[in-house]
Every structure is written in structure tokens, then in C-alpha cells.
PDB file of C-alpha atoms in Angstrom:
ATOM      1  CA  UNK A   1     -10.055  32.490  12.909  1.00 44.00           C
ATOM      2  CA  UNK A   2     -11.798  34.255  10.002  1.00 46.00           C
ATOM      3  CA  UNK A   3     -13.826  31.832   7.896  1.00 48.00           C
ATOM      4  CA  UNK A   4     -12.637  33.600   4.756  1.00 47.00           C
ATOM      5  CA  UNK A   5      -9.085  32.363   5.272  1.00 43.00           C
ATOM      6  CA  UNK A   6     -10.113  28.788   4.389  1.00 45.00           C
ATOM      7  CA  UNK A   7     -10.630  27.641   0.825  1.00 45.00           C
ATOM      8  CA  UNK A   8     -14.272  26.646   0.456  1.00 48.00           C
ATOM      9  CA  UNK A   9     -13.899  24.832  -2.885  1.00 50.00           C
ATOM     10  CA  UNK A  10     -11.681  21.816  -3.691  1.00 50.00           C
ATOM     11  CA  UNK A  11      -8.367  22.683  -5.286  1.00 47.00           C
ATOM     12  CA  UNK A  12      -8.364  22.149  -9.056  1.00 48.00           C
ATOM     13  CA  UNK A  13      -5.240  20.642 -10.572  1.00 48.00           C
ATOM     14  CA  UNK A  14      -3.416  22.328 -13.416  1.00 48.00           C
ATOM     15  CA  UNK A  15      -3.165  19.156 -15.445  1.00 51.00           C
ATOM     16  CA  UNK A  16      -0.206  20.409 -17.499  1.00 46.00           C
ATOM     17  CA  UNK A  17       1.740  21.257 -14.347  1.00 47.00           C
ATOM     18  CA  UNK A  18       0.744  17.920 -12.873  1.00 46.00           C
ATOM     19  CA  UNK A  19       2.063  16.112 -15.954  1.00 45.00           C
ATOM     20  CA  UNK A  20       5.268  18.164 -15.944  1.00 50.00           C
ATOM     21  CA  UNK A  21       4.653  19.778 -19.352  1.00 48.00           C
ATOM     22  CA  UNK A  22       3.429  23.215 -18.237  1.00 49.00           C
ATOM     23  CA  UNK A  23       6.436  24.858 -19.926  1.00 46.00           C
ATOM     24  CA  UNK A  24       6.210  22.772 -23.096  1.00 51.00           C
ATOM     25  CA  UNK A  25       4.827  23.901 -26.424  1.00 55.00           C
ATOM     26  CA  UNK A  26       1.161  23.700 -27.362  1.00 62.00           C
ATOM     27  CA  UNK A  27       1.652  20.654 -29.608  1.00 62.00           C
ATOM     28  CA  UNK A  28       3.537  18.777 -26.888  1.00 55.00           C
ATOM     29  CA  UNK A  29       0.832  19.521 -24.308  1.00 61.00           C
ATOM     30  CA  UNK A  30      -1.890  18.451 -26.709  1.00 62.00           C
ATOM     31  CA  UNK A  31      -0.123  15.230 -27.701  1.00 56.00           C
ATOM     32  CA  UNK A  32       0.854  14.319 -24.140  1.00 59.00           C
ATOM     33  CA  UNK A  33      -2.698  14.908 -22.939  1.00 62.00           C
ATOM     34  CA  UNK A  34      -3.886  12.596 -25.693  1.00 62.00           C
ATOM     35  CA  UNK A  35      -1.249   9.938 -24.875  1.00 63.00           C
ATOM     36  CA  UNK A  36      -1.791   9.781 -21.107  1.00 65.00           C
ATOM     37  CA  UNK A  37      -5.544   9.393 -21.539  1.00 73.00           C
ATOM     38  CA  UNK A  38      -5.344   6.438 -23.947  1.00 76.00           C
ATOM     39  CA  UNK A  39      -6.290   3.406 -21.870  1.00 82.00           C
ATOM     40  CA  UNK A  40      -6.602  -0.288 -22.621  1.00 83.00           C
ATOM     41  CA  UNK A  41     -10.098  -1.706 -22.958  1.00 81.00           C
ATOM     42  CA  UNK A  42      -9.143  -4.645 -20.738  1.00 85.00           C
ATOM     43  CA  UNK A  43      -8.539  -4.639 -16.994  1.00 89.00           C
ATOM     44  CA  UNK A  44      -4.824  -4.096 -16.296  1.00 91.00           C
ATOM     45  CA  UNK A  45      -4.883  -4.452 -12.494  1.00 90.00           C
ATOM     46  CA  UNK A  46      -2.869  -7.324 -11.037  1.00 94.00           C
ATOM     47  CA  UNK A  47      -1.391  -8.196  -7.655  1.00 92.00           C
ATOM     48  CA  UNK A  48       1.501 -10.012  -9.337  1.00 95.00           C
ATOM     49  CA  UNK A  49       4.893  -8.302  -9.134  1.00 96.00           C
ATOM     50  CA  UNK A  50       6.504  -7.017 -12.347  1.00 97.00           C
ATOM     51  CA  UNK A  51       9.869  -8.737 -12.822  1.00 97.00           C
ATOM     52  CA  UNK A  52      10.803  -7.683 -16.375  1.00 97.00           C
ATOM     53  CA  UNK A  53       9.967  -5.280 -19.194  1.00 97.00           C
ATOM     54  CA  UNK A  54      10.020  -7.481 -22.283  1.00 96.00           C
ATOM     55  CA  UNK A  55       9.018  -5.089 -25.055  1.00 96.00           C
ATOM     56  CA  UNK A  56       7.511  -1.676 -25.692  1.00 94.00           C
ATOM     57  CA  UNK A  57       6.242   0.330 -28.643  1.00 93.00           C
ATOM     58  CA  UNK A  58       7.047   4.038 -28.966  1.00 90.00           C
ATOM     59  CA  UNK A  59       4.501   6.443 -30.403  1.00 83.00           C
ATOM     60  CA  UNK A  60       6.013   9.569 -31.992  1.00 80.00           C
ATOM     61  CA  UNK A  61       4.457  12.775 -33.271  1.00 73.00           C
ATOM     62  CA  UNK A  62       6.305  16.002 -34.129  1.00 65.00           C
ATOM     63  CA  UNK A  63       9.460  14.639 -32.409  1.00 69.00           C
ATOM     64  CA  UNK A  64       7.525  13.926 -29.202  1.00 74.00           C
ATOM     65  CA  UNK A  65       7.772  10.322 -27.992  1.00 78.00           C
ATOM     66  CA  UNK A  66       5.393   8.447 -25.714  1.00 79.00           C
ATOM     67  CA  UNK A  67       4.714   4.784 -25.027  1.00 87.00           C
ATOM     68  CA  UNK A  68       1.959   3.242 -27.120  1.00 88.00           C
ATOM     69  CA  UNK A  69       2.074  -0.063 -25.232  1.00 92.00           C
ATOM     70  CA  UNK A  70       4.312  -1.995 -22.840  1.00 95.00           C
ATOM     71  CA  UNK A  71       4.767  -5.741 -22.380  1.00 96.00           C
ATOM     72  CA  UNK A  72       5.840  -6.876 -18.912  1.00 97.00           C
ATOM     73  CA  UNK A  73       6.467 -10.237 -17.300  1.00 97.00           C
ATOM     74  CA  UNK A  74       5.054 -10.732 -13.819  1.00 97.00           C
ATOM     75  CA  UNK A  75       6.104 -13.239 -11.172  1.00 96.00           C
ATOM     76  CA  UNK A  76       3.599 -15.801 -12.481  1.00 96.00           C
ATOM     77  CA  UNK A  77       5.799 -15.901 -15.638  1.00 96.00           C
ATOM     78  CA  UNK A  78       2.923 -14.555 -17.746  1.00 96.00           C
ATOM     79  CA  UNK A  79       3.111 -11.610 -20.151  1.00 96.00           C
ATOM     80  CA  UNK A  80       0.842  -8.613 -19.507  1.00 96.00           C
ATOM     81  CA  UNK A  81       0.209  -5.669 -21.823  1.00 95.00           C
ATOM     82  CA  UNK A  82      -0.852  -2.113 -21.005  1.00 94.00           C
ATOM     83  CA  UNK A  83      -0.514   1.437 -22.307  1.00 91.00           C
ATOM     84  CA  UNK A  84       1.148   4.510 -20.838  1.00 90.00           C
ATOM     85  CA  UNK A  85      -2.344   5.825 -20.120  1.00 89.00           C
ATOM     86  CA  UNK A  86      -2.915   2.774 -17.910  1.00 92.00           C
ATOM     87  CA  UNK A  87      -0.221   3.807 -15.409  1.00 92.00           C
ATOM     88  CA  UNK A  88      -2.859   5.436 -13.210  1.00 89.00           C
ATOM     89  CA  UNK A  89      -4.824   2.154 -13.148  1.00 91.00           C
ATOM     90  CA  UNK A  90      -1.866   0.132 -11.887  1.00 93.00           C
ATOM     91  CA  UNK A  91      -0.859  -0.399  -8.282  1.00 92.00           C
ATOM     92  CA  UNK A  92       1.825   1.832  -6.781  1.00 90.00           C
ATOM     93  CA  UNK A  93       3.810  -1.373  -6.343  1.00 92.00           C
ATOM     94  CA  UNK A  94       3.831  -1.803 -10.147  1.00 94.00           C
ATOM     95  CA  UNK A  95       5.271   1.680 -10.618  1.00 92.00           C
ATOM     96  CA  UNK A  96       7.973   0.990  -8.040  1.00 91.00           C
ATOM     97  CA  UNK A  97       8.791  -2.365  -9.676  1.00 94.00           C
ATOM     98  CA  UNK A  98       9.304  -0.692 -13.063  1.00 94.00           C
ATOM     99  CA  UNK A  99      11.377   2.095 -11.514  1.00 90.00           C
ATOM    100  CA  UNK A 100      13.655  -0.455  -9.850  1.00 90.00           C
ATOM    101  CA  UNK A 101      14.166  -2.291 -13.137  1.00 93.00           C
ATOM    102  CA  UNK A 102      15.071   1.039 -14.715  1.00 90.00           C
ATOM    103  CA  UNK A 103      17.475   2.400 -12.085  1.00 87.00           C
ATOM    104  CA  UNK A 104      19.142  -0.984 -11.525  1.00 89.00           C
ATOM    105  CA  UNK A 105      19.984  -1.277 -15.217  1.00 91.00           C
ATOM    106  CA  UNK A 106      17.827  -4.337 -15.875  1.00 94.00           C
ATOM    107  CA  UNK A 107      16.468  -3.140 -19.225  1.00 94.00           C
ATOM    108  CA  UNK A 108      19.416  -4.140 -21.420  1.00 94.00           C
ATOM    109  CA  UNK A 109      17.001  -5.965 -23.754  1.00 96.00           C
ATOM    110  CA  UNK A 110      15.599  -2.570 -24.811  1.00 95.00           C
ATOM    111  CA  UNK A 111      17.298  -0.128 -27.166  1.00 94.00           C
ATOM    112  CA  UNK A 112      18.769   3.128 -25.881  1.00 93.00           C
ATOM    113  CA  UNK A 113      15.882   5.031 -27.469  1.00 92.00           C
ATOM    114  CA  UNK A 114      13.334   2.745 -25.800  1.00 93.00           C
ATOM    115  CA  UNK A 115      14.992   3.050 -22.393  1.00 93.00           C
ATOM    116  CA  UNK A 116      15.064   6.836 -22.710  1.00 91.00           C
ATOM    117  CA  UNK A 117      11.376   7.019 -23.688  1.00 90.00           C
ATOM    118  CA  UNK A 118      10.462   4.639 -20.860  1.00 92.00           C
ATOM    119  CA  UNK A 119      12.495   6.694 -18.378  1.00 91.00           C
ATOM    120  CA  UNK A 120      10.843   9.968 -19.416  1.00 88.00           C
ATOM    121  CA  UNK A 121       7.308   8.551 -19.337  1.00 88.00           C
ATOM    122  CA  UNK A 122       7.759   6.822 -15.994  1.00 90.00           C
ATOM    123  CA  UNK A 123       9.459   9.838 -14.414  1.00 88.00           C
ATOM    124  CA  UNK A 124       6.726  12.236 -15.563  1.00 86.00           C
ATOM    125  CA  UNK A 125       3.983   9.968 -14.235  1.00 89.00           C
ATOM    126  CA  UNK A 126       5.825   9.461 -10.944  1.00 88.00           C
ATOM    127  CA  UNK A 127       6.239  13.204 -10.577  1.00 87.00           C
ATOM    128  CA  UNK A 128       2.504  13.712 -11.142  1.00 84.00           C
ATOM    129  CA  UNK A 129       1.424  11.244  -8.440  1.00 83.00           C
ATOM    130  CA  UNK A 130       3.959  12.647  -5.961  1.00 81.00           C
ATOM    131  CA  UNK A 131       2.605  16.173  -6.516  1.00 79.00           C
ATOM    132  CA  UNK A 132      -0.995  14.969  -6.278  1.00 77.00           C
ATOM    133  CA  UNK A 133      -0.306  13.081  -3.043  1.00 73.00           C
ATOM    134  CA  UNK A 134       1.355  16.149  -1.507  1.00 68.00           C
ATOM    135  CA  UNK A 135      -1.645  18.326  -2.385  1.00 66.00           C
ATOM    136  CA  UNK A 136      -3.983  15.720  -0.877  1.00 63.00           C
ATOM    137  CA  UNK A 137      -1.842  15.524   2.273  1.00 59.00           C
ATOM    138  CA  UNK A 138      -1.994  19.321   2.540  1.00 56.00           C
ATOM    139  CA  UNK A 139      -5.785  19.296   2.216  1.00 57.00           C
ATOM    140  CA  UNK A 140      -6.068  16.577   4.875  1.00 56.00           C
ATOM    141  CA  UNK A 141      -3.830  18.627   7.146  1.00 54.00           C
ATOM    142  CA  UNK A 142      -6.047  21.684   6.717  1.00 50.00           C
ATOM    143  CA  UNK A 143      -9.167  19.621   7.440  1.00 53.00           C
ATOM    144  CA  UNK A 144      -7.565  18.192  10.584  1.00 52.00           C
ATOM    145  CA  UNK A 145      -6.564  21.683  11.762  1.00 48.00           C
ATOM    146  CA  UNK A 146     -10.070  22.978  11.109  1.00 48.00           C
ATOM    147  CA  UNK A 147     -11.499  20.261  13.338  1.00 51.00           C
ATOM    148  CA  UNK A 148      -9.146  21.229  16.147  1.00 51.00           C
ATOM    149  CA  UNK A 149     -10.429  24.806  15.917  1.00 45.00           C
ATOM    150  CA  UNK A 150     -14.058  23.609  15.793  1.00 45.00           C
ATOM    151  CA  UNK A 151     -14.468  25.128  12.342  1.00 41.00           C
ATOM    152  CA  UNK A 152     -16.257  22.065  11.011  1.00 44.00           C
ATOM    153  CA  UNK A 153     -19.332  20.198  12.151  1.00 42.00           C
ATOM    154  CA  UNK A 154     -18.495  18.279  15.349  1.00 39.00           C
ATOM    155  CA  UNK A 155     -18.663  14.492  15.490  1.00 43.00           C
ATOM    156  CA  UNK A 156     -21.898  13.003  16.782  1.00 37.00           C
ATOM    157  CA  UNK A 157     -20.253  10.543  19.165  1.00 39.00           C
ATOM    158  CA  UNK A 158     -18.685  11.299  22.541  1.00 40.00           C
ATOM    159  CA  UNK A 159     -14.965  12.212  22.359  1.00 42.00           C
ATOM    160  CA  UNK A 160     -14.164   9.964  25.332  1.00 39.00           C
ATOM    161  CA  UNK A 161     -15.471   6.962  23.379  1.00 35.00           C
ATOM    162  CA  UNK A 162     -13.607   7.823  20.217  1.00 41.00           C
ATOM    163  CA  UNK A 163     -11.263   5.138  18.854  1.00 52.00           C
ATOM    164  CA  UNK A 164      -8.809   5.117  15.988  1.00 65.00           C
ATOM    165  CA  UNK A 165     -10.819   4.728  12.791  1.00 74.00           C
ATOM    166  CA  UNK A 166      -9.666   3.250   9.499  1.00 76.00           C
ATOM    167  CA  UNK A 167     -10.600   6.411   7.608  1.00 75.00           C
ATOM    168  CA  UNK A 168      -8.392   8.469   9.952  1.00 78.00           C
ATOM    169  CA  UNK A 169      -5.185   6.424   9.706  1.00 81.00           C
ATOM    170  CA  UNK A 170      -3.585   9.129   7.546  1.00 76.00           C
ATOM    171  CA  UNK A 171      -3.419  11.389  10.634  1.00 77.00           C
ATOM    172  CA  UNK A 172      -1.008   9.123  12.521  1.00 81.00           C
ATOM    173  CA  UNK A 173       2.748   8.684  12.204  1.00 80.00           C
ATOM    174  CA  UNK A 174       4.373   5.432  11.119  1.00 84.00           C
ATOM    175  CA  UNK A 175       5.554   4.837  14.682  1.00 84.00           C
ATOM    176  CA  UNK A 176       2.063   5.179  16.139  1.00 83.00           C
ATOM    177  CA  UNK A 177       0.561   2.947  13.462  1.00 85.00           C
ATOM    178  CA  UNK A 178       3.196   0.280  14.095  1.00 85.00           C
ATOM    179  CA  UNK A 179       2.522   0.415  17.849  1.00 83.00           C
ATOM    180  CA  UNK A 180      -1.224   0.025  17.321  1.00 83.00           C
ATOM    181  CA  UNK A 181      -0.701  -2.760  14.801  1.00 86.00           C
ATOM    182  CA  UNK A 182       1.593  -4.699  17.129  1.00 85.00           C
ATOM    183  CA  UNK A 183      -0.820  -4.338  20.049  1.00 80.00           C
ATOM    184  CA  UNK A 184      -3.753  -5.583  17.973  1.00 82.00           C
ATOM    185  CA  UNK A 185      -1.700  -8.450  16.578  1.00 84.00           C
ATOM    186  CA  UNK A 186      -0.562  -9.504  20.066  1.00 79.00           C
ATOM    187  CA  UNK A 187      -4.152  -9.482  21.283  1.00 75.00           C
ATOM    188  CA  UNK A 188      -5.385 -11.534  18.327  1.00 80.00           C
ATOM    189  CA  UNK A 189      -2.656 -14.111  18.919  1.00 78.00           C
ATOM    190  CA  UNK A 190      -3.564 -14.341  22.594  1.00 71.00           C
ATOM    191  CA  UNK A 191      -0.228 -12.968  23.767  1.00 66.00           C
ATOM    192  CA  UNK A 192      -0.583 -11.543  27.274  1.00 62.00           C
ATOM    193  CA  UNK A 193       1.162  -8.195  27.633  1.00 55.00           C
ATOM    194  CA  UNK A 194       0.936  -5.691  30.481  1.00 55.00           C
ATOM    195  CA  UNK A 195      -0.118  -2.896  28.149  1.00 49.00           C
ATOM    196  CA  UNK A 196      -3.083  -4.895  26.784  1.00 51.00           C
ATOM    197  CA  UNK A 197      -6.551  -4.795  28.399  1.00 55.00           C
ATOM    198  CA  UNK A 198      -7.738  -8.004  30.054  1.00 59.00           C
ATOM    199  CA  UNK A 199     -11.207  -7.956  28.486  1.00 64.00           C
ATOM    200  CA  UNK A 200     -12.244 -10.902  26.329  1.00 68.00           C
ATOM    201  CA  UNK A 201     -12.737 -10.062  22.674  1.00 70.00           C
ATOM    202  CA  UNK A 202     -15.816 -11.306  20.862  1.00 79.00           C
ATOM    203  CA  UNK A 203     -15.751 -12.495  17.272  1.00 80.00           C
ATOM    204  CA  UNK A 204     -16.804  -9.069  16.000  1.00 81.00           C
ATOM    205  CA  UNK A 205     -13.964  -7.414  17.937  1.00 79.00           C
ATOM    206  CA  UNK A 206     -11.465  -9.802  16.375  1.00 82.00           C
ATOM    207  CA  UNK A 207     -12.808  -9.183  12.873  1.00 86.00           C
ATOM    208  CA  UNK A 208     -12.550  -5.413  13.339  1.00 84.00           C
ATOM    209  CA  UNK A 209      -9.012  -5.769  14.701  1.00 84.00           C
ATOM    210  CA  UNK A 210      -7.995  -7.903  11.712  1.00 88.00           C
ATOM    211  CA  UNK A 211      -9.480  -5.319   9.335  1.00 88.00           C
ATOM    212  CA  UNK A 212      -7.589  -2.549  11.142  1.00 87.00           C
ATOM    213  CA  UNK A 213      -4.297  -4.473  10.881  1.00 90.00           C
ATOM    214  CA  UNK A 214      -4.863  -4.961   7.159  1.00 90.00           C
ATOM    215  CA  UNK A 215      -5.625  -1.246   6.692  1.00 90.00           C
ATOM    216  CA  UNK A 216      -2.534  -0.217   8.689  1.00 89.00           C
ATOM    217  CA  UNK A 217      -0.322  -2.550   6.642  1.00 92.00           C
ATOM    218  CA  UNK A 218      -1.704  -1.031   3.444  1.00 89.00           C
ATOM    219  CA  UNK A 219      -1.147   2.518   4.717  1.00 88.00           C
ATOM    220  CA  UNK A 220       2.445   1.799   5.786  1.00 90.00           C
ATOM    221  CA  UNK A 221       3.218   0.109   2.470  1.00 90.00           C
ATOM    222  CA  UNK A 222       1.764   3.015   0.489  1.00 87.00           C
ATOM    223  CA  UNK A 223       3.841   5.501   2.480  1.00 87.00           C
ATOM    224  CA  UNK A 224       7.003   3.457   1.920  1.00 89.00           C
ATOM    225  CA  UNK A 225       6.399   3.304  -1.827  1.00 87.00           C
ATOM    226  CA  UNK A 226       5.636   7.043  -1.979  1.00 83.00           C
ATOM    227  CA  UNK A 227       8.933   7.800  -0.215  1.00 84.00           C
ATOM    228  CA  UNK A 228      10.688   5.618  -2.769  1.00 82.00           C
ATOM    229  CA  UNK A 229       8.967   7.418  -5.653  1.00 83.00           C
ATOM    230  CA  UNK A 230       9.859  10.819  -4.196  1.00 80.00           C
ATOM    231  CA  UNK A 231      13.521   9.812  -4.127  1.00 79.00           C
ATOM    232  CA  UNK A 232      13.298   8.821  -7.785  1.00 75.00           C
ATOM    233  CA  UNK A 233      12.027  12.247  -8.842  1.00 73.00           C
ATOM    234  CA  UNK A 234      14.588  14.031  -6.705  1.00 67.00           C
ATOM    235  CA  UNK A 235      12.778  14.579  -3.417  1.00 49.00           C
ATOM    236  CA  UNK A 236      11.673  18.210  -3.416  1.00 44.00           C
ATOM    237  CA  UNK A 237       9.880  19.284  -6.596  1.00 40.00           C
TER     238      UNK A 237
END
């Protein structure tokens, strides 16, 4: 395979296409770029689920509306505040939580104008992360194919000793990951199954297995949320 057919440099994103404003006017692009890059000084990350949108403030310029800040209630019954530019600093679970509140009609406390602005902002951000994830998946697929053709530097360990690695989980289907997870979990719990090896695991083996299970759970959850987000933006873009 000719080496020239592969892209040697990382793909650069057209940020306006990624934001969904590539066909908008110059003022809209400029203002949206300014809005999505305004971040809170405080840390906005939280593992608590978002259960309500309590209030939001709309920022408007030349008839273009974006969210200046958003107040949400999480499942610890505390109020949290962040900006539209903080979306990228939140967990994917937070984005899905807000989308569910929106599509299930649980924002009746907001005005029609506020719901519309929230819908547009959330949809545009969701579209951007779906596009970015698809580009990343494509790049990973190309890298995997290059390895199969021996177009990249070979691994330094013997192929017959190669095991599934955490940094390679993206290469495996949900079904395979679930099978591996279940096998590891059965072994950790001491469940004797015919398909499991009879060797005794040391403490280090158990710690690595637990870390692998945690990584698989995270990968499966991320994929589920991404499928949910893709449905929200209409599947194919």
C-alpha cells in the first residue's frame, strides 16, 4: 500500500463546522466563538446527576442568543452554576441529563424564549461532540488498519503473549467487552466456570482485573451515552 495514501498529519477541525455555524454570518460566527469559549473560573465537574434546570440567563448580541450562565439542581439537592462555555468541561452524563429534561418537557419553569435558547445551545454542542467523536473513531480505525498492514512500528512484545489492554478497548465491540467483563467478574468472585482458567490469581492479577472491569464499564457507558446523543441530533449528520 503506498505510504502517500495515508494522512501523515493529524486532522484539523474546522471549528465553525464543528459548532454548526459554518453557514452563518461573520458576526454570528464571531459571537458564537466568543460565547462557547467563556468558561467559569471555578471547577464545574461533578459526579452528581442533574435533576432540574432551575434558571438561566440569556446573552444576546445582534439578535444572536447564547447562554450566559445556567443554574442546575443535582441529586444532592444543591444548586450548581456554569456557563455555556463549560459544556465541554462537564461529563457526558451531564449533557444527557439536560437533554432528557429538555425532550421530556421538564423545563416548564423556564420561559418559551429560554427553552428555545437552551435547546439551540445544547443541540449545537451535542452535534459538535458527535462529529468530533466520529472523526476520532475514523482516525482510530485507520491506525488499527495500518497496524494490520504492518505500516506502523511493530509492538515490542510477542504477539502470542498479547492480552487485551485498557488503551485498546475502543477496538472491541460491546458484545466482546461484555463477555470479557463477565469472565473477569466471575473470576474475581471465585465463581468456577468451565471457560475460566484454573490458575490462582495473585493480588496484582486481581487489581488489574478490577481496573479492567472499571475501564470496560466506563467505555460501555460512554458508548451508550454517545448513541443517545446521536439520536438527539438526528442520527446521521
